[in-house]
Structures are given as structure tokens and as C-alpha cells.
mmCIF file of C-alpha atoms in Angstrom:
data_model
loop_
_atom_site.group_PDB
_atom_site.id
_atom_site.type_symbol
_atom_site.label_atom_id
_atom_site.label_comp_id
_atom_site.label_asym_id
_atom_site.label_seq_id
_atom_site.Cartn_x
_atom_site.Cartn_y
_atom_site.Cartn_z
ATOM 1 C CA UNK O 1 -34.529 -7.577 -3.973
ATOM 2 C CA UNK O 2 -34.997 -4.267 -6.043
ATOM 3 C CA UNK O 3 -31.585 -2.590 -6.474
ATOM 4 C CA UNK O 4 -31.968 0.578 -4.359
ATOM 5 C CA UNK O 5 -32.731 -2.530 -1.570
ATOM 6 C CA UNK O 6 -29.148 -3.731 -2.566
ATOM 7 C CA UNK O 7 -27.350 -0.570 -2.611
ATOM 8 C CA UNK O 8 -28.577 -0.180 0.764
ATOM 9 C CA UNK O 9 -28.335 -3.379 2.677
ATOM 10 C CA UNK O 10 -25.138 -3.323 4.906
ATOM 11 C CA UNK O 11 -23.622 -6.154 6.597
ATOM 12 C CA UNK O 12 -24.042 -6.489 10.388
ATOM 13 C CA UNK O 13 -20.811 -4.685 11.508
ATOM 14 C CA UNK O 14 -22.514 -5.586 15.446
ATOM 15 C CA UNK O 15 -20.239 -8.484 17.152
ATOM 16 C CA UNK O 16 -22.540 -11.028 18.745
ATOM 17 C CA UNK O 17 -21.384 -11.690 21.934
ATOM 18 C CA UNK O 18 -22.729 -15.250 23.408
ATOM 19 C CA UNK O 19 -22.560 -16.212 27.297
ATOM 20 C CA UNK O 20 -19.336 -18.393 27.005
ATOM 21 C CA UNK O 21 -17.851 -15.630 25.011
ATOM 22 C CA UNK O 22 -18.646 -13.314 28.035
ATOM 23 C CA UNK O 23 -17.379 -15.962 30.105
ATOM 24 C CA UNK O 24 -14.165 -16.578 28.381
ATOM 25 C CA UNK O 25 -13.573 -12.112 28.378
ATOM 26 C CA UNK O 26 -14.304 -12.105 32.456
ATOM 27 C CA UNK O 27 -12.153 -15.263 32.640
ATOM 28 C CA UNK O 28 -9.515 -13.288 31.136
ATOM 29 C CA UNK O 29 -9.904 -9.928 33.013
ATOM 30 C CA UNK O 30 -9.946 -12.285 36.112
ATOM 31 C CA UNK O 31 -6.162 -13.826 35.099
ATOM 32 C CA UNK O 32 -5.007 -10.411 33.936
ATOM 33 C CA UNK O 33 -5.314 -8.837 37.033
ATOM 34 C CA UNK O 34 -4.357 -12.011 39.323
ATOM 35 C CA UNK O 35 -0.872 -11.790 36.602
ATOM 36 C CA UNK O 36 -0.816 -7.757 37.421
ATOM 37 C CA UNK O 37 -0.655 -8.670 41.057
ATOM 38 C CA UNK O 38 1.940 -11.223 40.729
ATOM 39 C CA UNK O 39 3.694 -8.923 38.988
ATOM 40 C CA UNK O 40 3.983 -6.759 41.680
ATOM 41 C CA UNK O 41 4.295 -8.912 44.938
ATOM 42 C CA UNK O 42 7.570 -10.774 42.372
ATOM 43 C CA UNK O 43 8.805 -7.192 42.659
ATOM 44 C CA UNK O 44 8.701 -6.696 46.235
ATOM 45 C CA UNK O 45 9.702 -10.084 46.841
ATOM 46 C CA UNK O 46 13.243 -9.068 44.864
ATOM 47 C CA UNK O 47 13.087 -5.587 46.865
ATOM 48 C CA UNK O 48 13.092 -7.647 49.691
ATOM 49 C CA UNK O 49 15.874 -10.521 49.052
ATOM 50 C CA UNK O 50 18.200 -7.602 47.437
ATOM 51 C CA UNK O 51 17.621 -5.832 51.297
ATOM 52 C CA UNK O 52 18.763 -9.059 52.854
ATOM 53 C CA UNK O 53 21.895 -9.240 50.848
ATOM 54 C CA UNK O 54 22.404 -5.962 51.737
ATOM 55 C CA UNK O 55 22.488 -6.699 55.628
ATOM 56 C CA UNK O 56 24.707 -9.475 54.532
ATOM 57 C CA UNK O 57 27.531 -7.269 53.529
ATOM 58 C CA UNK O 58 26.465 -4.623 56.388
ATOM 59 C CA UNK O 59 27.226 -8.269 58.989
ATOM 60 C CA UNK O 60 30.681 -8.758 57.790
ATOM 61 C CA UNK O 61 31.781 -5.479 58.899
ATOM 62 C CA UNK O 62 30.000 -6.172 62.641
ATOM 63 C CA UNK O 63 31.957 -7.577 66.061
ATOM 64 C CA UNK O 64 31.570 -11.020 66.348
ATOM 65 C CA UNK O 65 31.276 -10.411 69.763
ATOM 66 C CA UNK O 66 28.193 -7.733 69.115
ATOM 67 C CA UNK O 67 24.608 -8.423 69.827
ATOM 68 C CA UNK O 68 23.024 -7.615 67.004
ATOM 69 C CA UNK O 69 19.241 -6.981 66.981
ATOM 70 C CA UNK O 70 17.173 -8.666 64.866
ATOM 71 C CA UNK O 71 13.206 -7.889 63.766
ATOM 72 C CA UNK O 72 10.986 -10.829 65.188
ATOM 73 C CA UNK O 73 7.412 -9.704 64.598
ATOM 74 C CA UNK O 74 7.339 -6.208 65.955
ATOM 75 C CA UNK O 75 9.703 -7.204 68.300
ATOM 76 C CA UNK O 76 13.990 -6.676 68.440
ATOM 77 C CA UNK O 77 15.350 -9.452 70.208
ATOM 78 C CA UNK O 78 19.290 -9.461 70.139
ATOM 79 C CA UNK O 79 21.356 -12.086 69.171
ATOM 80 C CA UNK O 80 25.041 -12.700 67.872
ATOM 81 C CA UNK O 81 26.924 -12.330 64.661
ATOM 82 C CA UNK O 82 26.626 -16.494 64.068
ATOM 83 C CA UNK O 83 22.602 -16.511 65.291
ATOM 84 C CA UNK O 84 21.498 -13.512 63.409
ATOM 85 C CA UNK O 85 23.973 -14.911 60.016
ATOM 86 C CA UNK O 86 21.546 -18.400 60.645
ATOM 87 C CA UNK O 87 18.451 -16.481 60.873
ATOM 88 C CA UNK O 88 18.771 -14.197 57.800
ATOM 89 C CA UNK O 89 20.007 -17.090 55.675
ATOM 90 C CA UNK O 90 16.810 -18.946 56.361
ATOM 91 C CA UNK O 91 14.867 -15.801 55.494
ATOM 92 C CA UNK O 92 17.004 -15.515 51.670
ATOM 93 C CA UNK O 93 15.612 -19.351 51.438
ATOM 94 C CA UNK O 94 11.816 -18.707 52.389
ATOM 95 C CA UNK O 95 12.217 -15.715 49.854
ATOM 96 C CA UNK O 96 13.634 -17.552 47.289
ATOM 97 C CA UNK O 97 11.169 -20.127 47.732
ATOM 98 C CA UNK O 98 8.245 -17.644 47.550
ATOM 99 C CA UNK O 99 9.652 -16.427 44.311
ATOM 100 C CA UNK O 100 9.768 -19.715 42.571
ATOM 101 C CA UNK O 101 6.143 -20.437 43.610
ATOM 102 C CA UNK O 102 5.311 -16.864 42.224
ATOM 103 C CA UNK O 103 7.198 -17.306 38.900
ATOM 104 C CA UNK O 104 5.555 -20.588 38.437
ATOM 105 C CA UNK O 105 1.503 -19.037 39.204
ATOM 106 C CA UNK O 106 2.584 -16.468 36.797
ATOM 107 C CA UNK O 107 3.674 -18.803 33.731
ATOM 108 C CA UNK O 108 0.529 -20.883 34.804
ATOM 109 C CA UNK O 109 -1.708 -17.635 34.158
ATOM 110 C CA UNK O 110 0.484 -16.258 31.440
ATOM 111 C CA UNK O 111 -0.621 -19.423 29.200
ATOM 112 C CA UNK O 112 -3.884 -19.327 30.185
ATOM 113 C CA UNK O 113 -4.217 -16.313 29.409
ATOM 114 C CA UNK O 114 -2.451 -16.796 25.983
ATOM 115 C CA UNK O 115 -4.789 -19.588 25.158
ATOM 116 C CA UNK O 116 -8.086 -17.104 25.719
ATOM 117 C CA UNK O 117 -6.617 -14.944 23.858
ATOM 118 C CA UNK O 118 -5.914 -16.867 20.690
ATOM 119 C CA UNK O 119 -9.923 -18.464 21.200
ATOM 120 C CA UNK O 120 -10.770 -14.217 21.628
ATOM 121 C CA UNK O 121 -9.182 -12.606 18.713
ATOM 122 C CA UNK O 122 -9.868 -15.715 16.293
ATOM 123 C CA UNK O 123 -13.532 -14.845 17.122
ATOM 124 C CA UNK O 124 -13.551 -10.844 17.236
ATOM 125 C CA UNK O 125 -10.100 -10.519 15.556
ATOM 126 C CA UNK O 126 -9.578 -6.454 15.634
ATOM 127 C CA UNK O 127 -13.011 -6.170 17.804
ATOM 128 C CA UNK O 128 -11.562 -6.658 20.463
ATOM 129 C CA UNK O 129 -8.072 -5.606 22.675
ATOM 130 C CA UNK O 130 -6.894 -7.763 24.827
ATOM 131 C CA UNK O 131 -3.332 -6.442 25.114
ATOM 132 C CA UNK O 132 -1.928 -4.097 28.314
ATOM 133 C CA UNK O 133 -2.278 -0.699 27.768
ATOM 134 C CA UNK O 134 1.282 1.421 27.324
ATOM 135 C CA UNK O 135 2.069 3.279 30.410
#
């Protein structure tokens, strides 16, 4: 090569992208939002367990003797103080159970996700951003 070839060669600054590189960057966009939407039904889930609690110190201030409706479907039925106390318990466990199985999904797609992202960045390394954006 002549010099004025060398002074004007520059390196490929293009990043090749192959099919299982594509694959592994959907794979990730896939977990990232299925994490963003456990994200947000945990939330709720809390919303709703804090409620509960809530109409557990609301009961203690309520007639034993009262019937006390209580939300079945779209449906009140009433029911006393010890029925509707039975009831709402076994709603805080369902609810705490759904929370567990939510926290566990999202540390299963939390280290997936931290696994394509370590194979991503040691390939593209500033290329490409793989981090959530600041709201």
C-alpha cells in the first residue's frame, strides 16, 4: 500500500450483527418487558394486601353482631364479623402467595437478563445500551 492509501484506510467502526446476536438482543427486549410487567402487577399486588390490612383495622371497630358485606365476584353477600375475618385472611394468604411467585419470576428474569447482558456488552461493549432509561 502507497502511503496516501494508509493515511486513508479507516477501521470498520460498523458492528456486525450475526443472527444469534439478534437473537440474544430480542431475547432480552422479550425479558425486559416481561420484568417491566412484573414490576408493576408486584406493585398492585402490595396496593392490594396494604387495602386488606386496612379493612382489618376498619373490622375491629365493627359489631360483632353486624352483617358485614363482603365483595364475591360482582356480588355483596353479607356475612358476620367471624365469616368475613375468615374470608379476608384467606385473601392476605392467596396475595402473599402471588407475591412470592412474582418475586421469584422476577429474580428468574433478572439473571437472565444479567447473563445476556454480560454476553451483549462483552461483544458491542459501548455499542450498545442495554440499561433502563431514567424517568
Amino acid at each position: 500500500m502507497t502511503a496516501t492509501a494508509k493515511a486513508n484506510f479507516q477501521p470498520d467502526t460498523d458492528v456486525h450483527i450475526t443472527f444469534e446476536d439478534q437473537q440474544r438482543i430480542n431475547n432480552f427486549a422479550k425479558h425486559n418487558a416481561k420484568f417491566e410487567d412484573l414490576k408493576e402487577e408486584l406493585k398492585n399486588k402490595q396496593n392490594e394486601l396494604r387495602n386488606l390490612e386496612d379493612v382489618v383495622e376498619e373490622l375491629e371497630l365493627v359489631d360483632e353482631t353486624e352483617q358485614i358485606p363482603f365483595l364475591v365476584g360482582e356480588v355483596f353477600i353479607y356475612q358476620d364479623l367471624e365469616n368475613t375475618q375468615k374470608s379476608i385472611a384467606t385473601m392476605k394468604e392467596k396475595i402473599l402467595s402471588e407475591i412470592k411467585e412474582i418475586e421469584k419470576k422476577s429474580v428468574e428474569i433478572s439473571d437472565a437478563m444479567s447473563d445476556l447482558k454480560t454476553l451483549l456488552y462483552a461483544k458491542f461493549g459501548n455499542h450498545i445500551n442495554l440499561e433502563p432509561e431514567e424517568e
